[in-house]
PDB file of C-alpha atoms in Angstrom:
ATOM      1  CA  UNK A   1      -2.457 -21.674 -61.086  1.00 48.00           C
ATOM      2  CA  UNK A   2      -1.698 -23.695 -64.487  1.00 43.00           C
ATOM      3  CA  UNK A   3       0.977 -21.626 -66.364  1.00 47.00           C
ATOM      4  CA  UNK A   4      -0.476 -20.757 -69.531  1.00 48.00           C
ATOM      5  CA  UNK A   5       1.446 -17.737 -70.717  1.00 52.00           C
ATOM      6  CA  UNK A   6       3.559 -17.359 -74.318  1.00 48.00           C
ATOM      7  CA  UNK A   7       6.786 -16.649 -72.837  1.00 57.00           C
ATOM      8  CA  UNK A   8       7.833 -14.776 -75.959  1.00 66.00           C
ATOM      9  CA  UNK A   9      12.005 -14.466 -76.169  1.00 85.00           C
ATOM     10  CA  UNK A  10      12.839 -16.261 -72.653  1.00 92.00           C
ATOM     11  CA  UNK A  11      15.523 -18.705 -72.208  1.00 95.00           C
ATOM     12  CA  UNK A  12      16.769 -20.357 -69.712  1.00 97.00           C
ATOM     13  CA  UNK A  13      20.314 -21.824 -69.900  1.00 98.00           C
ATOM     14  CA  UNK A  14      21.269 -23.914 -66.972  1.00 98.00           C
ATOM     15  CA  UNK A  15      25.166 -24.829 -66.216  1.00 98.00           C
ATOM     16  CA  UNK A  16      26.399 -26.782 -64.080  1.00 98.00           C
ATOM     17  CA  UNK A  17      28.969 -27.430 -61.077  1.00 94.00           C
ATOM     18  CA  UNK A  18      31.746 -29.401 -59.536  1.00 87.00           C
ATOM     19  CA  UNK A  19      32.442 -33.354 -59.794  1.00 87.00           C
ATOM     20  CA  UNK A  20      31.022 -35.948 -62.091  1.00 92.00           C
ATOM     21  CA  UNK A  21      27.247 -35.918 -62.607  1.00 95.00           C
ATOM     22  CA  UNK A  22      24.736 -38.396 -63.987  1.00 95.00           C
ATOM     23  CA  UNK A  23      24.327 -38.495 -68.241  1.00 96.00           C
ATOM     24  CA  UNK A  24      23.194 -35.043 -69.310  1.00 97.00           C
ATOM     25  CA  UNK A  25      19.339 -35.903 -70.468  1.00 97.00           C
ATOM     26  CA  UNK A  26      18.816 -36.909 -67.121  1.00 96.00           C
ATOM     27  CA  UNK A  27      20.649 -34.454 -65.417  1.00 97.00           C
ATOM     28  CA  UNK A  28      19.072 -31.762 -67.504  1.00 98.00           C
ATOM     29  CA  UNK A  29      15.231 -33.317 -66.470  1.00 97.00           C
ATOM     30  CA  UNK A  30      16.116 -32.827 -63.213  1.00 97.00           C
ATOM     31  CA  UNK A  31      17.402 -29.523 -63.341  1.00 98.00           C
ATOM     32  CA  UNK A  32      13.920 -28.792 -65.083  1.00 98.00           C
ATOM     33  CA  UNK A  33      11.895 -30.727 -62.578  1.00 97.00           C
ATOM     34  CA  UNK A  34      13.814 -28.927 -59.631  1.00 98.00           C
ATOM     35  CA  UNK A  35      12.639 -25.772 -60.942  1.00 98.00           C
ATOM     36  CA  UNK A  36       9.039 -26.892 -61.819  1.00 97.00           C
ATOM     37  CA  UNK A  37       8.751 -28.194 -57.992  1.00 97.00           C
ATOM     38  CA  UNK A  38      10.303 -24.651 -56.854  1.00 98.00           C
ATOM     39  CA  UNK A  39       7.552 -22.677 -58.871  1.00 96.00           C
ATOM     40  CA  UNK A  40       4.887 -24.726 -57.730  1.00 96.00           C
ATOM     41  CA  UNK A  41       5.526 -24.562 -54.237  1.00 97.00           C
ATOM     42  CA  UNK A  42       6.823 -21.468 -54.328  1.00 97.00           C
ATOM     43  CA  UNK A  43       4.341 -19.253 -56.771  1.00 94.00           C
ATOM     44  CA  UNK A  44       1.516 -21.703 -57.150  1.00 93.00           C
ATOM     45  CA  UNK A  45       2.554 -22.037 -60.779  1.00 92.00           C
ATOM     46  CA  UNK A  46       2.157 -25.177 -62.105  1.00 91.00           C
ATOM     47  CA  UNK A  47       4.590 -25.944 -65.082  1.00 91.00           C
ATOM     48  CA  UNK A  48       4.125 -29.102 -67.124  1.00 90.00           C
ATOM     49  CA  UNK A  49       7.075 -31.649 -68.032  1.00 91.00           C
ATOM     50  CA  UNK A  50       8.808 -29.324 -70.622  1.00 90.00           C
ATOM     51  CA  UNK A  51       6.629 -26.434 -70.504  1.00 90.00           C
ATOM     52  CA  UNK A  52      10.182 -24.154 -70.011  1.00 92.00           C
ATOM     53  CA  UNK A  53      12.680 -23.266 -72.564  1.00 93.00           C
ATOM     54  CA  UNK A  54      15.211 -24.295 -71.197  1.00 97.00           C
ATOM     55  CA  UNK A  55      18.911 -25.747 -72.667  1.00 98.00           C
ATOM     56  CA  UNK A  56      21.543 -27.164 -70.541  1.00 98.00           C
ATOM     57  CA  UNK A  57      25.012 -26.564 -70.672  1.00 98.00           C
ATOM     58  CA  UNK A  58      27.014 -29.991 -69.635  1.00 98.00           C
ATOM     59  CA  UNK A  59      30.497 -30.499 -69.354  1.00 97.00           C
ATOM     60  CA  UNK A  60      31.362 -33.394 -66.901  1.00 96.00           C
ATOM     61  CA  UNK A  61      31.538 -35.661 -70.078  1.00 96.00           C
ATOM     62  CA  UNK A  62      35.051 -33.305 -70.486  1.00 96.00           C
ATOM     63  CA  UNK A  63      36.256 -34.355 -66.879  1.00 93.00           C
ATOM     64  CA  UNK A  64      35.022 -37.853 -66.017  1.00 93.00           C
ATOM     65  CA  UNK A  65      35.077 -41.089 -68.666  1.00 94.00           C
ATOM     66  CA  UNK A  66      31.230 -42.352 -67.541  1.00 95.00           C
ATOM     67  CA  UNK A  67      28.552 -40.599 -65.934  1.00 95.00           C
ATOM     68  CA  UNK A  68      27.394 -41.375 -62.545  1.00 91.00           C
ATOM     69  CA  UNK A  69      24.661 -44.106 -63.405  1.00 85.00           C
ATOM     70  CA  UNK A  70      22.693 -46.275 -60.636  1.00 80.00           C
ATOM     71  CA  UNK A  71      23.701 -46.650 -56.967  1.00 82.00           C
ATOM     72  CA  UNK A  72      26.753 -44.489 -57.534  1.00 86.00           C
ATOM     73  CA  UNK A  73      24.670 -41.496 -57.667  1.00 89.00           C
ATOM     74  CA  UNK A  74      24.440 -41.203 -53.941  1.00 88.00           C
ATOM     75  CA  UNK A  75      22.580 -37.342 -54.716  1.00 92.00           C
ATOM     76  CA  UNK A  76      19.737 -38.232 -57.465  1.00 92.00           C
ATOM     77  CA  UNK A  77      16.975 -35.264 -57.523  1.00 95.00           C
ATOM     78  CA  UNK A  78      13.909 -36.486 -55.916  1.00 92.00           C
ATOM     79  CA  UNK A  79      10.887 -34.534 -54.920  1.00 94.00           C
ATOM     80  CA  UNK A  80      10.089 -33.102 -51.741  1.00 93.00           C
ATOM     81  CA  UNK A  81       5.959 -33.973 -50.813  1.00 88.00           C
ATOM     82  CA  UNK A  82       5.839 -31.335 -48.111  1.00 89.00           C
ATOM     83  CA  UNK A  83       3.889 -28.290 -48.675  1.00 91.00           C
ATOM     84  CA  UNK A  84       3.873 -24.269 -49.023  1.00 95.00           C
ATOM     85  CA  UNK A  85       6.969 -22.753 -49.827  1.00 97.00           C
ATOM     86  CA  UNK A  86      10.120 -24.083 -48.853  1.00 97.00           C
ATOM     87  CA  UNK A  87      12.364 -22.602 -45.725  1.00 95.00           C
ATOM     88  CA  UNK A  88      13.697 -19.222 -46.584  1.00 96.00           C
ATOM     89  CA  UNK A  89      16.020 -16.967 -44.676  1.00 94.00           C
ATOM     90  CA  UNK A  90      12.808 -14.521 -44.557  1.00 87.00           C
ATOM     91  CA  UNK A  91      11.626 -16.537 -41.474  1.00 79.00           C
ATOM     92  CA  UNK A  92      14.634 -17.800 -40.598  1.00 82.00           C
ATOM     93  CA  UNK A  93      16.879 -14.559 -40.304  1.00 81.00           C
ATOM     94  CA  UNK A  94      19.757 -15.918 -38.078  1.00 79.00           C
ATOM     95  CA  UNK A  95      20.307 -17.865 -41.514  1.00 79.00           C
ATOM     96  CA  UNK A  96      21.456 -14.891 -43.718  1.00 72.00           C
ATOM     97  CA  UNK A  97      24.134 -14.035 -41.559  1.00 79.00           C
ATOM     98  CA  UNK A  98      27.867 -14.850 -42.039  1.00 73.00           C
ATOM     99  CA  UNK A  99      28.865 -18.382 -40.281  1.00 72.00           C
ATOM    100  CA  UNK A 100      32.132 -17.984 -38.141  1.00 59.00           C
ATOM    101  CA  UNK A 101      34.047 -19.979 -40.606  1.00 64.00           C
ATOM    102  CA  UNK A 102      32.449 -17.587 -43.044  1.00 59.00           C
ATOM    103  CA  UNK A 103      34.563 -14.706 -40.871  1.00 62.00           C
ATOM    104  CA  UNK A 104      37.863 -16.353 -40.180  1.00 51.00           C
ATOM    105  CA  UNK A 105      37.898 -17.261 -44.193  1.00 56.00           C
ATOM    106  CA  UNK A 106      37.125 -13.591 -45.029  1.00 58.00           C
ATOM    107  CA  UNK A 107      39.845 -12.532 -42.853  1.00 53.00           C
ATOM    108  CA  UNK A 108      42.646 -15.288 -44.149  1.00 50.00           C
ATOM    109  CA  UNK A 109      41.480 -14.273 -47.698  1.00 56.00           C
ATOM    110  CA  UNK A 110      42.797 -10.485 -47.291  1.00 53.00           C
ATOM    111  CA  UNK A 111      45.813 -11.661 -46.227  1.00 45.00           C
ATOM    112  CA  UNK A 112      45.972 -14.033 -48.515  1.00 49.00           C
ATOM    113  CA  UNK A 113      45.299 -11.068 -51.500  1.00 52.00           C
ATOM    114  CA  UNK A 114      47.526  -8.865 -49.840  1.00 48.00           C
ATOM    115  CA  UNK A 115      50.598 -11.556 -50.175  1.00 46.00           C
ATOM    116  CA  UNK A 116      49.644 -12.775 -53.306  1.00 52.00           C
ATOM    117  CA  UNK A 117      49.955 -16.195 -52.198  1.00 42.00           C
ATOM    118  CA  UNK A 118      46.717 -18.096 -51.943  1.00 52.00           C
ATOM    119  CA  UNK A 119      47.851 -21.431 -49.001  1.00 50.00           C
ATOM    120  CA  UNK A 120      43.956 -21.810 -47.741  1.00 48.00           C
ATOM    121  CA  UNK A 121      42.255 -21.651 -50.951  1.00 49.00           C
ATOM    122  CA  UNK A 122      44.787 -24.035 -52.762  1.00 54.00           C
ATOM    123  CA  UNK A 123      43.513 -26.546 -50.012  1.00 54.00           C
ATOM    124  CA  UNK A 124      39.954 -25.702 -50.286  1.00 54.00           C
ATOM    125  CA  UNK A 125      40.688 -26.169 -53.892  1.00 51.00           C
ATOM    126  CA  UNK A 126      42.909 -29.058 -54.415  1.00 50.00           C
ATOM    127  CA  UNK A 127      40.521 -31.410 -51.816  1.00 44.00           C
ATOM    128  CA  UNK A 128      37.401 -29.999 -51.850  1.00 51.00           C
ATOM    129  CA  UNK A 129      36.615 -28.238 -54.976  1.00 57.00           C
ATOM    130  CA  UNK A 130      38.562 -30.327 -57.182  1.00 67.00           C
ATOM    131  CA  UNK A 131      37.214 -29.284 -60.685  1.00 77.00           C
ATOM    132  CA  UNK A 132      38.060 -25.888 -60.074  1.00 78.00           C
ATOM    133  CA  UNK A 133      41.758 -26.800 -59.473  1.00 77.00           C
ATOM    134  CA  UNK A 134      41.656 -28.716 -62.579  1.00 83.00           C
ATOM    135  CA  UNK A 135      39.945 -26.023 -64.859  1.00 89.00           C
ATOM    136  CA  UNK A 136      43.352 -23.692 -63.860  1.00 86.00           C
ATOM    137  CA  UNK A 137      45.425 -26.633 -64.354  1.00 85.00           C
ATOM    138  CA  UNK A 138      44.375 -28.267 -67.793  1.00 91.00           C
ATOM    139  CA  UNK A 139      44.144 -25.287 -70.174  1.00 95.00           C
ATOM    140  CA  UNK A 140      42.074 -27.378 -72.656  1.00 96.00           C
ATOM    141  CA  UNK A 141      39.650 -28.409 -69.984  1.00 95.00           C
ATOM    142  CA  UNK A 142      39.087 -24.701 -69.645  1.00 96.00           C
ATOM    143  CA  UNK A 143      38.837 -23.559 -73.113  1.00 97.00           C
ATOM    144  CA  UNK A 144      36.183 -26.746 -73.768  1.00 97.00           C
ATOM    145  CA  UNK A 145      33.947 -25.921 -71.043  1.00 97.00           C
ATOM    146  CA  UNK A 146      34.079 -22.398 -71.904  1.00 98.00           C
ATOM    147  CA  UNK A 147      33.148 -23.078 -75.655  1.00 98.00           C
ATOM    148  CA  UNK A 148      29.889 -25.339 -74.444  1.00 98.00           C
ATOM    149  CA  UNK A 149      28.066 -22.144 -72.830  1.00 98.00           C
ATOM    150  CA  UNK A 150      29.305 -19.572 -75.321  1.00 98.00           C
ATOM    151  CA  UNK A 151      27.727 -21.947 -78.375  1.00 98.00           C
ATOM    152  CA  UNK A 152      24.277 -22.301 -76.112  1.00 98.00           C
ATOM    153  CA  UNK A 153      24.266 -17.985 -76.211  1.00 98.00           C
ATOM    154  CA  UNK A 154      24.880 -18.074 -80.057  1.00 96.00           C
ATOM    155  CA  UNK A 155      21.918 -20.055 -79.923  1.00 96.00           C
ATOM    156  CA  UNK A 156      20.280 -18.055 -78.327  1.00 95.00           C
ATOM    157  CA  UNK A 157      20.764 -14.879 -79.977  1.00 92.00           C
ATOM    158  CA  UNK A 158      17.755 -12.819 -80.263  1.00 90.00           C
ATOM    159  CA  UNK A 159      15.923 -13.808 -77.000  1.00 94.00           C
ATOM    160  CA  UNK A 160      16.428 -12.542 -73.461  1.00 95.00           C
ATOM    161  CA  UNK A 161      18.675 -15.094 -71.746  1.00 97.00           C
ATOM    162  CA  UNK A 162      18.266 -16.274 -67.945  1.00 98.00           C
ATOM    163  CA  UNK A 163      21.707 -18.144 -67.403  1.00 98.00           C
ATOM    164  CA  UNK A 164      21.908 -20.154 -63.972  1.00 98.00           C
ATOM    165  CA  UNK A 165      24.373 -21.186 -62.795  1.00 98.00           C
ATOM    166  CA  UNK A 166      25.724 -23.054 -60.163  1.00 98.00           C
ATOM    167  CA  UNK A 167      28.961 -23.895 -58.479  1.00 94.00           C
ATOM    168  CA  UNK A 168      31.594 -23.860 -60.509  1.00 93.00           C
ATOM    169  CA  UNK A 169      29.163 -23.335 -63.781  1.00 97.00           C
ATOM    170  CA  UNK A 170      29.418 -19.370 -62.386  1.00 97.00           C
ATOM    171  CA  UNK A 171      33.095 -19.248 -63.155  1.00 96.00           C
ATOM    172  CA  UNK A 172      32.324 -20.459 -66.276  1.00 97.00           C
ATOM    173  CA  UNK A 173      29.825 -17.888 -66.956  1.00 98.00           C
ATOM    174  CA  UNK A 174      32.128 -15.031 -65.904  1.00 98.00           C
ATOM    175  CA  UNK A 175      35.122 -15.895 -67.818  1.00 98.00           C
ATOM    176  CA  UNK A 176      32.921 -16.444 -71.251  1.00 98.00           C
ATOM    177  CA  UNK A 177      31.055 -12.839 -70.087  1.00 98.00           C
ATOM    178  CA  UNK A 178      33.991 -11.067 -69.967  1.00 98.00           C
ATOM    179  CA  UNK A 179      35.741 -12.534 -72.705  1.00 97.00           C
ATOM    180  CA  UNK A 180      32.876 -11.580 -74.287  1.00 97.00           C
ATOM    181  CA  UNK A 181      33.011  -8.201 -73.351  1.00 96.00           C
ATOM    182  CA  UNK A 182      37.149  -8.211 -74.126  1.00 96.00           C
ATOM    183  CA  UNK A 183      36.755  -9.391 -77.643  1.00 95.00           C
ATOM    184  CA  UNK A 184      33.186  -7.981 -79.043  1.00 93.00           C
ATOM    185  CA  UNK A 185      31.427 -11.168 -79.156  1.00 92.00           C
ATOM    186  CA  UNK A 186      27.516 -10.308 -79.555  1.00 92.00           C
ATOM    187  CA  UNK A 187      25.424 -11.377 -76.659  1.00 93.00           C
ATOM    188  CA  UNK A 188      21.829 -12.248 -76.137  1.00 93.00           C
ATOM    189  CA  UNK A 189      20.713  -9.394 -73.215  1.00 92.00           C
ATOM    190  CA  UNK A 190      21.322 -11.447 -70.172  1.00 97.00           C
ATOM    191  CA  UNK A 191      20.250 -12.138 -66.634  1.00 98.00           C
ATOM    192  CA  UNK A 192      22.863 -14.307 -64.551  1.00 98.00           C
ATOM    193  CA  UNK A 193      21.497 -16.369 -61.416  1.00 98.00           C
ATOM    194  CA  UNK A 194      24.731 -17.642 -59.262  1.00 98.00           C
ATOM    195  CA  UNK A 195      23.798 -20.684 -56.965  1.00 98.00           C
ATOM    196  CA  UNK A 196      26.425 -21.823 -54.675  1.00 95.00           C
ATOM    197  CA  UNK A 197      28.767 -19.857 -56.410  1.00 95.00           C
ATOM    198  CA  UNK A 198      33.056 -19.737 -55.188  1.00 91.00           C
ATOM    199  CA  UNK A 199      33.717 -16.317 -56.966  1.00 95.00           C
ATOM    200  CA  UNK A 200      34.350 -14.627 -53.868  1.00 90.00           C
ATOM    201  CA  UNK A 201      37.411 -17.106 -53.366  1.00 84.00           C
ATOM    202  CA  UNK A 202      40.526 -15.162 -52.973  1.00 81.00           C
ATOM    203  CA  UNK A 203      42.673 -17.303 -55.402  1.00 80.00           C
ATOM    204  CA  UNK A 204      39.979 -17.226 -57.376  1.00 86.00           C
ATOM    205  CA  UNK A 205      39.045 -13.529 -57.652  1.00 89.00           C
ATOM    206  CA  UNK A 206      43.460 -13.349 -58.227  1.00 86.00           C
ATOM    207  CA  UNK A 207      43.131 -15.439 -61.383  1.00 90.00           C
ATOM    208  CA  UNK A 208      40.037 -13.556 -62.473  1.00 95.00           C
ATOM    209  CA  UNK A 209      41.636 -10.446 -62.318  1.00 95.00           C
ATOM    210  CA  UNK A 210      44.897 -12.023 -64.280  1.00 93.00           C
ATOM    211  CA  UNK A 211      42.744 -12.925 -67.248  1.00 97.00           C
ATOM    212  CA  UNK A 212      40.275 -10.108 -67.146  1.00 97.00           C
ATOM    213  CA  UNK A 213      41.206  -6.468 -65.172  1.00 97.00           C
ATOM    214  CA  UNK A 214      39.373  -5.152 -62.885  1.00 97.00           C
ATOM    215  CA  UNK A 215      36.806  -7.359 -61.500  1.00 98.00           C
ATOM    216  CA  UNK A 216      33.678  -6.151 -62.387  1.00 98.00           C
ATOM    217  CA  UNK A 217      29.655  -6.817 -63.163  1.00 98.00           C
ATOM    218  CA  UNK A 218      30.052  -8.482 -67.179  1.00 98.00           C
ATOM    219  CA  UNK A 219      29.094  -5.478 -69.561  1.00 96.00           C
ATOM    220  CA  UNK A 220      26.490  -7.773 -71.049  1.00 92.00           C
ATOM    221  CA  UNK A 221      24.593  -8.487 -68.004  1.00 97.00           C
ATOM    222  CA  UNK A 222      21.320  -6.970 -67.397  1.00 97.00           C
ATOM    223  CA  UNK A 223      20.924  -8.682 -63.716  1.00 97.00           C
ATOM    224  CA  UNK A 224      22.951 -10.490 -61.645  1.00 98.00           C
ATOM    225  CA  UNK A 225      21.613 -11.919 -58.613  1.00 98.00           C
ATOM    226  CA  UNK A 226      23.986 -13.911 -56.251  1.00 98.00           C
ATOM    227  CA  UNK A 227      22.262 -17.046 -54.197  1.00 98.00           C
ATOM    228  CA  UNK A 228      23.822 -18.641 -51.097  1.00 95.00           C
ATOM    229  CA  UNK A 229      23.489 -20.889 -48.325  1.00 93.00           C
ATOM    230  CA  UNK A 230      26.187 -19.320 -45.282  1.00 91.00           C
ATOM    231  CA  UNK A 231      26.719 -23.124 -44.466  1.00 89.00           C
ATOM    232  CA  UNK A 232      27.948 -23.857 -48.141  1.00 89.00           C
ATOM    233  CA  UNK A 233      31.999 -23.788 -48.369  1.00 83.00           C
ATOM    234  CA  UNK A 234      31.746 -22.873 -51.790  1.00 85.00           C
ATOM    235  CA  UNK A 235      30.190 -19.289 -50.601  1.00 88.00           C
ATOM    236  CA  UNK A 236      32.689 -18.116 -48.122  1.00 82.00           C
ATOM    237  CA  UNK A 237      34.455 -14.838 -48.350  1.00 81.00           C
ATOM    238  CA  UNK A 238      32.796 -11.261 -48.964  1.00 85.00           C
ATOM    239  CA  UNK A 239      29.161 -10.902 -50.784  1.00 92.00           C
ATOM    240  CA  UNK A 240      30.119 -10.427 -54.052  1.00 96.00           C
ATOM    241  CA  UNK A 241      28.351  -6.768 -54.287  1.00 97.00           C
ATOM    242  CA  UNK A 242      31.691  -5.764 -52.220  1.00 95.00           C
ATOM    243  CA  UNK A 243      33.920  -7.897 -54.754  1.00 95.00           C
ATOM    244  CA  UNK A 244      32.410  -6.910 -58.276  1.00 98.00           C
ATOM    245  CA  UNK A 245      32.062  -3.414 -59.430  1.00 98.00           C
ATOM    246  CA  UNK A 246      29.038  -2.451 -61.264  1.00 98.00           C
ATOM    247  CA  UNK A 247      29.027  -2.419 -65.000  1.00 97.00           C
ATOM    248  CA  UNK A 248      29.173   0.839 -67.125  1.00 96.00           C
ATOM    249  CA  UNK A 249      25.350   0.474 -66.916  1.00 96.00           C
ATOM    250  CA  UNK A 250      25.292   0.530 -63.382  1.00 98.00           C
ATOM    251  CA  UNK A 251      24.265  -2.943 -63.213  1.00 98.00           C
ATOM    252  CA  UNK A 252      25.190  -4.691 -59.475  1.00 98.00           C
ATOM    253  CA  UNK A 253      25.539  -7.990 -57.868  1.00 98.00           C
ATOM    254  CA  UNK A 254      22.484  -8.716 -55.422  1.00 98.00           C
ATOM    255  CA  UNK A 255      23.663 -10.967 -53.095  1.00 97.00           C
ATOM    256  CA  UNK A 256      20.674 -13.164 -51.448  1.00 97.00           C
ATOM    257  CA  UNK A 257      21.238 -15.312 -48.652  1.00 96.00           C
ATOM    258  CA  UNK A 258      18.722 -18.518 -48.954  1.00 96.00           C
ATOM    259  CA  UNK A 259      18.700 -21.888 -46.945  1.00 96.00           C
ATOM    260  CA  UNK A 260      19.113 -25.031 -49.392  1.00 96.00           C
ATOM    261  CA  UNK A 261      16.917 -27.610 -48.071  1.00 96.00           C
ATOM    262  CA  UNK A 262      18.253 -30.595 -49.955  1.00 96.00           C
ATOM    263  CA  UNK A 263      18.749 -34.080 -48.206  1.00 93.00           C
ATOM    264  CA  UNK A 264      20.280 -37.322 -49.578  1.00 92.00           C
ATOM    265  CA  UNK A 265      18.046 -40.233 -50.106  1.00 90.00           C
ATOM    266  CA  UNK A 266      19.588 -41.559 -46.538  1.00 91.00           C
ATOM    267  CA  UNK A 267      18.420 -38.171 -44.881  1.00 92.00           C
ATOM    268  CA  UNK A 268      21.655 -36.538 -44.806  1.00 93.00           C
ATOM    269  CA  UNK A 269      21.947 -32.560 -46.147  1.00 92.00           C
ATOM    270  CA  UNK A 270      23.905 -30.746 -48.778  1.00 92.00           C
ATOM    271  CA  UNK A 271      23.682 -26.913 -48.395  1.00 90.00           C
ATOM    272  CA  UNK A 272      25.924 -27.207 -51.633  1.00 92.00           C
ATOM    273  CA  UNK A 273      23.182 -28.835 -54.075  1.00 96.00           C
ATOM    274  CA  UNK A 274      21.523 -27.540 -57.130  1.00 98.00           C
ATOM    275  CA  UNK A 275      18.384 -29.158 -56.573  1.00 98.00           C
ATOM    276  CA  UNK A 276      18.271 -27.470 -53.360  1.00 98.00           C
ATOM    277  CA  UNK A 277      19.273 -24.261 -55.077  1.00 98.00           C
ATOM    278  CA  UNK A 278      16.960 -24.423 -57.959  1.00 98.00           C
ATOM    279  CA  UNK A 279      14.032 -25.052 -55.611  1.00 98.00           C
ATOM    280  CA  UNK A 280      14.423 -22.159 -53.001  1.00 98.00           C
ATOM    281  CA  UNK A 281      11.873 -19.244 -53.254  1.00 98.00           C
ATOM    282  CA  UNK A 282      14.412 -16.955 -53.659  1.00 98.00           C
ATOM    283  CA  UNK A 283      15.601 -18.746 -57.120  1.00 98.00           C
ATOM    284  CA  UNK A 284      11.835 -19.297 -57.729  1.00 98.00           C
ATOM    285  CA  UNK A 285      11.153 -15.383 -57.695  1.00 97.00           C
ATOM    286  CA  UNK A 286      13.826 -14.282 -59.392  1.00 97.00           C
ATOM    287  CA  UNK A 287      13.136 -16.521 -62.322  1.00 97.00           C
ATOM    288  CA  UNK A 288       9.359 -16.008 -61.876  1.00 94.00           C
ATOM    289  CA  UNK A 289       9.878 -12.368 -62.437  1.00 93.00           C
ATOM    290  CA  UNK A 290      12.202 -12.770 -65.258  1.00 94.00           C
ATOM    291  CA  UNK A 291       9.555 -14.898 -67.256  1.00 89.00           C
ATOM    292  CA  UNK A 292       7.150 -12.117 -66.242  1.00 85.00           C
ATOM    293  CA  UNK A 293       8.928  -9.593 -67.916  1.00 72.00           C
ATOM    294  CA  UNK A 294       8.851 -10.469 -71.354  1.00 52.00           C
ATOM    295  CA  UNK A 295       6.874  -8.824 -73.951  1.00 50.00           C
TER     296      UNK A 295
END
């Protein structure tokens, strides 16, 4: 089915994750074409080459002197020529569960909370997540990065806002939600997607709760649906439903287990990958029925 429908006040703001990426045109036409692919092979929609409003929140350019360009872009988006939907958890249900490292972590992490001293995560951190050790560490990192997604919501004020966001673009979206929230700052009425998302880190969910009280569902959301591969390190720890309290409006986190089905150009996988992310039915459906709901 050719998508043909006025989507009325939709947006979509896509943000994105750790390490450097390619320039942010391209990056963004991939995020778009990821999503396109998804739909299609998902939903049977078929959405033409910018037929989604869509803006893209990119920050690398704050981290990293030159984008990734040519053969040092060893994870370019590329499309996948099978058919039907792609793997889901739905058919696969050994997949949703919790991995053993999943487990162990969740049990290091309450000891870790309980101490107040955070010796796994700063290594998880420091060597594997990177970024997210240097958005604590460089305060004007931070406050840039933060200031890129909060002016693509003033631009979007008046419309009904679909943010995703993956990796370490859902920290991003958290801290400028509750900020937010803290200071009055009008909102467009949101819907956040987390893909891949490390908010259920236990140094992580420390810091959170330094900057903003009790952790909790942003007042301004309207939705917040929580994706994750169990073999992506970024996920471990508890689903975030048992992390982050629901919102005065009784708003709560789903938390949906999917399988990212990216691979490297030399065959290789990477559960943590927005492509993957962007193109997994669950993602697909949950955007699907956002666009749907618009006057």
């Amino acid at each position: 089915m050719v998508w043909e429908r006025t989507l009325g006040r939709a947006h979509i703001i896509g943000i994105h994750g750790l390490a450097n990426k390619p320039p942010r045109d391209e990056k963004s036409a991939w995020w778009q074409a990821a999503i396109r692919e998804g739909l299609d092979r998902n939903c049977g929609l078929l959405v033409p080459e910018g037929g989604l409003p869509f803006t893209f929140v990119y920050w690398a350019d704050l981290r990293y002197p030159q984008p990734l360009s040519g053969d040092r872009n060893r994870e370019p988006y590329a499309p996948d020529y099978g058919l039907g939907p792609f793997p889901s958890p739905a058919g696969q249900p050994e997949t949703a569960e919790p991995t053993l490292t999943d487990r162990i972590y969740r049990g290091l992490s309450y000891l870790e909370e309980a101490a107040g001293l955070t010796p796994v995560d700063d290594l998880i951190l420091e060597y594997r997540l990177d970024d997210l050790w240097g958005y604590y560490a460089d305060a004007g990192f931070r406050a840039a990065a933060r200031e890129r997604l909060r002016v693509a919501l003033a631009e979007a004020a008046g419309q009904d806002v679909l943010i995703a966001a993956h990796s370490m673009g859902g920290l991003i979206a958290y801290d400028v939600l509750r900020a937010a929230e803290a200071d009055g700052t009008p909102l467009p009425r949101c819907t956040l997607v987390t893909l891949g998302s490390p908010l259920g880190l236990a140094e992580l969910k420390l810091k959170l709760a330094d900057e903003h009280g009790a952790l909790r569902v942003p007042a301004g959301l309207a939705a917040w649906t929580n994706l994750m591969d169990r073999q992506d390190i970024a996920t471990v720890g508890d689903d975030f439903a048992e992390i982050y309290a629901p919102n005065a409006a009784g708003v709560r986190v789903r938390d949906v287990p999917v399988i990212n089905a990216y691979r490297r150009p030399d065959g290789t996988e990477n559960r943590h990958k927005s492509y993957g992310y962007l193109r997994t039915p669950e993602f697909s459906k949950a955007l699907a029925d956002f666009l749907n709901d618009r006057p």
